[in-house]
CSV table of C-alpha atoms and ligand atoms in Angstrom, one decimal:
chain,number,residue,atom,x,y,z
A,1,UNK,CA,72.0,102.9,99.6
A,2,UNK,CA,70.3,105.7,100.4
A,3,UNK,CA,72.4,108.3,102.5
A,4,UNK,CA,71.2,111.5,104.2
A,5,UNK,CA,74.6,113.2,105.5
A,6,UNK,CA,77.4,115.2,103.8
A,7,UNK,CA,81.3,114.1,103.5
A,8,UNK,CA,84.5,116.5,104.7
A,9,UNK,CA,87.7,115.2,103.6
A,10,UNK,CA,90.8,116.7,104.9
A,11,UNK,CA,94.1,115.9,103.0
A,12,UNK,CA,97.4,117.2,102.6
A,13,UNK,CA,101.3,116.8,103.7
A,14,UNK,CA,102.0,115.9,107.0
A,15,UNK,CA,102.4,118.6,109.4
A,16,UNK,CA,100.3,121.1,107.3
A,17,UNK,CA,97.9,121.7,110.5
A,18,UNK,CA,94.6,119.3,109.9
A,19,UNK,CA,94.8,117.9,113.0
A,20,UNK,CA,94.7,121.3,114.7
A,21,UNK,CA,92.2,122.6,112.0
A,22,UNK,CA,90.2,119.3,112.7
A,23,UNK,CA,89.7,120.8,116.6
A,24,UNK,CA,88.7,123.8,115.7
A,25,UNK,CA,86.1,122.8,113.6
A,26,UNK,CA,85.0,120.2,116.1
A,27,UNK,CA,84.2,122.9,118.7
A,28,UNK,CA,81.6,124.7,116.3
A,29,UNK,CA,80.4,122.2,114.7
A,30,UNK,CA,79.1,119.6,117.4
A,31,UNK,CA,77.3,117.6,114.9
A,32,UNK,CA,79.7,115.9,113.2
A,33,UNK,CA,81.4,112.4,113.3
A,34,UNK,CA,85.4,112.6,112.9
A,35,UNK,CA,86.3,109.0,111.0
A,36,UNK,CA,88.3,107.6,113.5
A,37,UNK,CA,90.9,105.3,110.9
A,38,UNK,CA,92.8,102.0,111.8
A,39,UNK,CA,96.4,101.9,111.4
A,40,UNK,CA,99.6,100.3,112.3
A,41,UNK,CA,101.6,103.2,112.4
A,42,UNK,CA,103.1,103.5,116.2
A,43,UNK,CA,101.2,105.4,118.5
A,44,UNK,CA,103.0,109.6,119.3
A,45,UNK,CA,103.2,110.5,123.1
A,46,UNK,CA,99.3,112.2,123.6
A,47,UNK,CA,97.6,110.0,121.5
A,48,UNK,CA,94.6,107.9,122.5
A,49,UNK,CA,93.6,104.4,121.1
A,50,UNK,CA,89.9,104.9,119.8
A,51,UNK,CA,89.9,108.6,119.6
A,52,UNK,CA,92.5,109.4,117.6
A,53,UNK,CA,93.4,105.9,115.8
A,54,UNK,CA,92.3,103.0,116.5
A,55,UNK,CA,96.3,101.2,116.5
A,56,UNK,CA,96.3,97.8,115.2
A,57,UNK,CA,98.4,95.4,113.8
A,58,UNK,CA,99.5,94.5,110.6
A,59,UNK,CA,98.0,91.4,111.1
A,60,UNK,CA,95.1,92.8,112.3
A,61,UNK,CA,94.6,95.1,109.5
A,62,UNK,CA,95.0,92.5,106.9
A,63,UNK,CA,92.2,90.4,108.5
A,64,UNK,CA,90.2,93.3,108.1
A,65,UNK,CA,90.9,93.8,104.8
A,66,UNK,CA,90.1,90.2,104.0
A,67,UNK,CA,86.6,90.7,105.9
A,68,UNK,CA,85.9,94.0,104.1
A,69,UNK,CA,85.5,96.1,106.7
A,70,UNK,CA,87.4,99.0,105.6
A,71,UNK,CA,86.0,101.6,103.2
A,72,UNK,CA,89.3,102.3,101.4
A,73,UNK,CA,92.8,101.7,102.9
A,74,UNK,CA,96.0,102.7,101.5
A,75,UNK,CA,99.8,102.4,102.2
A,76,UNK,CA,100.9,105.9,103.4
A,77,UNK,CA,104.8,106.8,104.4
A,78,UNK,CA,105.5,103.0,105.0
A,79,UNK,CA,102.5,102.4,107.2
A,80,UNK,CA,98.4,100.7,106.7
A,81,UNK,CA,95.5,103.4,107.1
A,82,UNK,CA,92.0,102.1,106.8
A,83,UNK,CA,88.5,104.2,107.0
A,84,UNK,CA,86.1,101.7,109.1
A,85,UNK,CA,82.9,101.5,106.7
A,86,UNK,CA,80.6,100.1,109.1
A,87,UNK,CA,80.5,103.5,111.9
A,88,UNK,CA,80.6,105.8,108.7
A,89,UNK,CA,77.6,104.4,107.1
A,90,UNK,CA,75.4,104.9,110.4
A,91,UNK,CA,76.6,108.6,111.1
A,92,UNK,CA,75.7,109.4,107.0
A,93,UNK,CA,72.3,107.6,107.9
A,94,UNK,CA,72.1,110.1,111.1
A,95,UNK,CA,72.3,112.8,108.5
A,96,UNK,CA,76.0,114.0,109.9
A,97,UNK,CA,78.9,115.4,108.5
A,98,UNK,CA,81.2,112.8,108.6
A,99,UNK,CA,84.9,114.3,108.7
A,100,UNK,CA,87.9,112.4,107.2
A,101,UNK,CA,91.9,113.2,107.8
A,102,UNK,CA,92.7,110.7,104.8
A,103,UNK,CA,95.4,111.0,102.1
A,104,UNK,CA,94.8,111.8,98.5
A,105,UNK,CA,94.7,108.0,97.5
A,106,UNK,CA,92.2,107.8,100.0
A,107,UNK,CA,90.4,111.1,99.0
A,108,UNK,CA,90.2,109.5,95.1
A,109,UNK,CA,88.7,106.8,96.9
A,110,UNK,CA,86.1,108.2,98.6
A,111,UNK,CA,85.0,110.3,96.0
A,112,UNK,CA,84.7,107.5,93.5
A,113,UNK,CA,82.2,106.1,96.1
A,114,UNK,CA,80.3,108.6,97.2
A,115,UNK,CA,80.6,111.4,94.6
A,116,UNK,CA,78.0,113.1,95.8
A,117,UNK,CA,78.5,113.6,99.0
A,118,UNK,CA,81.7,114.4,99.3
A,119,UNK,CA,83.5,118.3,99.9
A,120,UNK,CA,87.3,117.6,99.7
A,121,UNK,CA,89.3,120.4,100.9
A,122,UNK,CA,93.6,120.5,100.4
A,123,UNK,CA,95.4,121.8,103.5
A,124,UNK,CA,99.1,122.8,103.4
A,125,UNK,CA,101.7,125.5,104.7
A,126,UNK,CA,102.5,128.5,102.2
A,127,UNK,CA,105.7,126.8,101.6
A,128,UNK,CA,108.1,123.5,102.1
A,129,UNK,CA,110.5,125.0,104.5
A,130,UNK,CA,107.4,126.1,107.1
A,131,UNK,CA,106.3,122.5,107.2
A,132,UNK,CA,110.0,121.4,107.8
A,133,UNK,CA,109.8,123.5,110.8
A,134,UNK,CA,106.2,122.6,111.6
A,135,UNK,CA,106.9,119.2,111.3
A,136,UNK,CA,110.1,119.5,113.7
A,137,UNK,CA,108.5,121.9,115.9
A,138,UNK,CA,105.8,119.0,116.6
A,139,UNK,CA,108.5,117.3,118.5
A,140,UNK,CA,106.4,113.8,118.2
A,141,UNK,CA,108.8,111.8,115.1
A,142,UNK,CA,112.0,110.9,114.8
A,143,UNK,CA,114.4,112.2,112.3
A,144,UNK,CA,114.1,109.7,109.5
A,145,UNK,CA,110.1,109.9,109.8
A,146,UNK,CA,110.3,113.7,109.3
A,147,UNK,CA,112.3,113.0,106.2
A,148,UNK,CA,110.3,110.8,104.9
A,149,UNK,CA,107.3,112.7,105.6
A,150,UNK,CA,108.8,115.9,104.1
A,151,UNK,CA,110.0,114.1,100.7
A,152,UNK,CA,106.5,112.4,100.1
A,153,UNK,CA,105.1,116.1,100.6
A,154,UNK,CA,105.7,117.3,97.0
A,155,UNK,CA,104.0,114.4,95.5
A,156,UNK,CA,100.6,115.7,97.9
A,157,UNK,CA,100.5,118.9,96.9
A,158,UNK,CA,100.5,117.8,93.1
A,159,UNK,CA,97.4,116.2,93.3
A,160,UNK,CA,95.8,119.6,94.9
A,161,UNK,CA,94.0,119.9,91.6
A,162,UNK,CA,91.8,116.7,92.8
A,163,UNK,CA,90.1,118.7,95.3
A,164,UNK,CA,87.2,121.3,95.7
A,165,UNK,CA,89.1,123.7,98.3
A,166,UNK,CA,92.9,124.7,98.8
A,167,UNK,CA,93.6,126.1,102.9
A,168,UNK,CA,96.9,127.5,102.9
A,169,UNK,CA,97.3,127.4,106.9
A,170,UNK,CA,99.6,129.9,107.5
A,171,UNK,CA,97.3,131.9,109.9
A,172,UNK,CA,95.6,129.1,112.1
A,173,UNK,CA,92.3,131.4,112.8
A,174,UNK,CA,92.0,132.5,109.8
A,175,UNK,CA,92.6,128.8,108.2
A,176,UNK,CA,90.2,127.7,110.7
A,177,UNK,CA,87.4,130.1,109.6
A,178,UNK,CA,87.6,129.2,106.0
A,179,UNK,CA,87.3,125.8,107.4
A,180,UNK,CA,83.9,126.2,109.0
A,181,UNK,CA,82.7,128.0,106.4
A,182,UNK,CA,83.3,125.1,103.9
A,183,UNK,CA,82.0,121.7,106.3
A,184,UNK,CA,78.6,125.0,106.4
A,185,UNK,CA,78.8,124.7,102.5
A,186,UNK,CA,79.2,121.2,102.3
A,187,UNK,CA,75.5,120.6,103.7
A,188,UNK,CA,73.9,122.9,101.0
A,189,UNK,CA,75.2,121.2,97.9
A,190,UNK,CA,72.1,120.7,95.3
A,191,UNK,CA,74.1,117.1,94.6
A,192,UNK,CA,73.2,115.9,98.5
A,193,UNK,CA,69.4,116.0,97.1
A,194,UNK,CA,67.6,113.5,95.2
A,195,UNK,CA,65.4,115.6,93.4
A,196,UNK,CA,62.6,113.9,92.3
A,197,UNK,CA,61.4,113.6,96.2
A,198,UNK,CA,62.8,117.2,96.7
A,199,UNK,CA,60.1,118.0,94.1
A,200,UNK,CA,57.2,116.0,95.0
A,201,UNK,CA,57.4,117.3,98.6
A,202,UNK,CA,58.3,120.6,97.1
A,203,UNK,CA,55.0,120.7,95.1
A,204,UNK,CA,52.4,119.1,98.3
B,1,ADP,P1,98.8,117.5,110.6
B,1,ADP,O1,97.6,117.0,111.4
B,1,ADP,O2,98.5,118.0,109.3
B,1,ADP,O3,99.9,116.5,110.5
B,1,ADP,P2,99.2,119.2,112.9
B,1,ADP,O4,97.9,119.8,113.2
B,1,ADP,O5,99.7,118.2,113.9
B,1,ADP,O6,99.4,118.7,111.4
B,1,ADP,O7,100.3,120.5,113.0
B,1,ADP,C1,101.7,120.3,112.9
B,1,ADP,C2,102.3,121.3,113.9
B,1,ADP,O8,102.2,122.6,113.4
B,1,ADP,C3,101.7,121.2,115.3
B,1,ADP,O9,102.8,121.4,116.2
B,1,ADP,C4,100.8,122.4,115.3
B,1,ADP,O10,100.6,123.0,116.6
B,1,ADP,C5,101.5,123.4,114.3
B,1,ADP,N1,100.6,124.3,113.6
B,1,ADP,C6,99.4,124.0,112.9
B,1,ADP,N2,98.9,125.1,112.3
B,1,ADP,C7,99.8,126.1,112.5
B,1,ADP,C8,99.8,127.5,112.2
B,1,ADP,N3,98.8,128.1,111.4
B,1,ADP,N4,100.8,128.3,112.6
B,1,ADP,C9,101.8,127.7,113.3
B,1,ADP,N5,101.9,126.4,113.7
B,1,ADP,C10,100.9,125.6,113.3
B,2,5GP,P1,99.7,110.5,110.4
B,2,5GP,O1,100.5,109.3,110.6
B,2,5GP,O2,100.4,111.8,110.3
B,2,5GP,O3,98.5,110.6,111.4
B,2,5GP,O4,98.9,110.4,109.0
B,2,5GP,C1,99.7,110.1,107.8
B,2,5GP,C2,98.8,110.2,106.6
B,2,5GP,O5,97.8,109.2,106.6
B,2,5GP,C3,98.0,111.6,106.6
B,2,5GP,O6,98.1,112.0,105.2
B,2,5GP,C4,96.6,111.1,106.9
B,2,5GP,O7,95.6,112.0,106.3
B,2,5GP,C5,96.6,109.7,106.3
B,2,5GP,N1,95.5,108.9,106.8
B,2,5GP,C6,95.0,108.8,108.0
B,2,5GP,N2,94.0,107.9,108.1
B,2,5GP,C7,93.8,107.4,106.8
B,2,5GP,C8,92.9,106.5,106.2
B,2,5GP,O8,92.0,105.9,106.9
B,2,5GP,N3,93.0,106.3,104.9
B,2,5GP,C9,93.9,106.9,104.1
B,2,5GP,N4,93.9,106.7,102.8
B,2,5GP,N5,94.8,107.8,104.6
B,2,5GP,C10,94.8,108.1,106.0
């Protein structure tokens, strides 16, 4: 398999601000794809089937499963998440940077695959008590999910050491600059080449 394009994975505990990071990035960086995942996690109020999940059921993802279709899936806070492999494949191919909001089973995933390709980068809040607020201030999950969400968040930030880049979003500009210079970096890492055709062009 012979892939062109670079990899951007986004991790870390729910409510640390990828999702807002992820728009930021979006606007200056046009040529990108953004993994759109499967899940069967209920859809939040301003969500959009196919844009920012594509919501399934459990049914549904198992069949998929069974068929191979997803790249890596994992259970995450009680709920399926799959990365599609078939659309991430063809935007690689396109030479794009293909953005993933995954968890960290899904980042050990990916990395095992495609190791290298792939820029990992850790996202979280300078502290536990900002994402309880964050996460409450998001006014988009019940009580219990927030508590779920918050007591899985230790266990995240303890596989930080995985990754290539920590973001502590505490100042979203800021965060989001650090952001675009990284998916910049990720495109100019010697391990993206193959260099024996790097060199015979090289030497024409
Ligand atoms: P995630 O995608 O990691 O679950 P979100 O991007 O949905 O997190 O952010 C969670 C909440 O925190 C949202 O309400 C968002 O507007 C807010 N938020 C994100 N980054 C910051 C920041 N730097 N300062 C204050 N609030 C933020
Ligand atoms: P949320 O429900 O807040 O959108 O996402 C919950 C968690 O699932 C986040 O950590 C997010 O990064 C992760 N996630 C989303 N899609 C996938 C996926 O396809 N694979 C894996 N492994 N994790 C995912």
């Amino acid at each position: 398999m012979k892939l062109k394009g670079a990899i951007l994975i986004l991790s870390g505990p729910s409510g640390a601000g990828k999702s807002s990071l992820y728009k930021r990035l979006a606007q200056e960086f046009p040529d990108h794809y953004f993994s759109i995942s499967s899940t069967t996690r209920q859809k939040r109020e301003g969500e959009i089937d196919g844009v920012h999940y594509n919501f399934i059921s459990k049914e549904d993802f198992e069949a998929g499963v069974n068929k191979g279709e997803f790249l890596e899936w994992a259970k995450v806070h009680d709920n399926y998440y799959g990365t599609s492999k078939a659309q991430v494949i063809n935007a690689l191919e396109e030479d794009k940077l293909v953005v993933f909001d995954i968890d960290v089973q899904g980042q050990a995933n990916l990395k095992q695959t495609f190791p290298r390709h792939t820029t990992s980068v850790f996202i979280t809040t300078p502290n536990r008590n900002i994402l309880q607020e964050r996460l409450g201030g998001r006014g988009s999950d019940m009580n219990n999910v927030i508590q779920k969400r918050l007591e899985n968040a230790l266990d995240e930030v303890r596989s930080l050491a995985n990754y290539d880049y920590l973001i502590i979003n505490e100042n979203l500009e800021e965060a989001a600059s650090k952001l675009l210079c990284i998916a910049r970096s990720a495109f100019c890492k010697v391990s993206l080449y193959e260099m024996e055709s790097f060199l015979q062009n090289w030497k024409k």
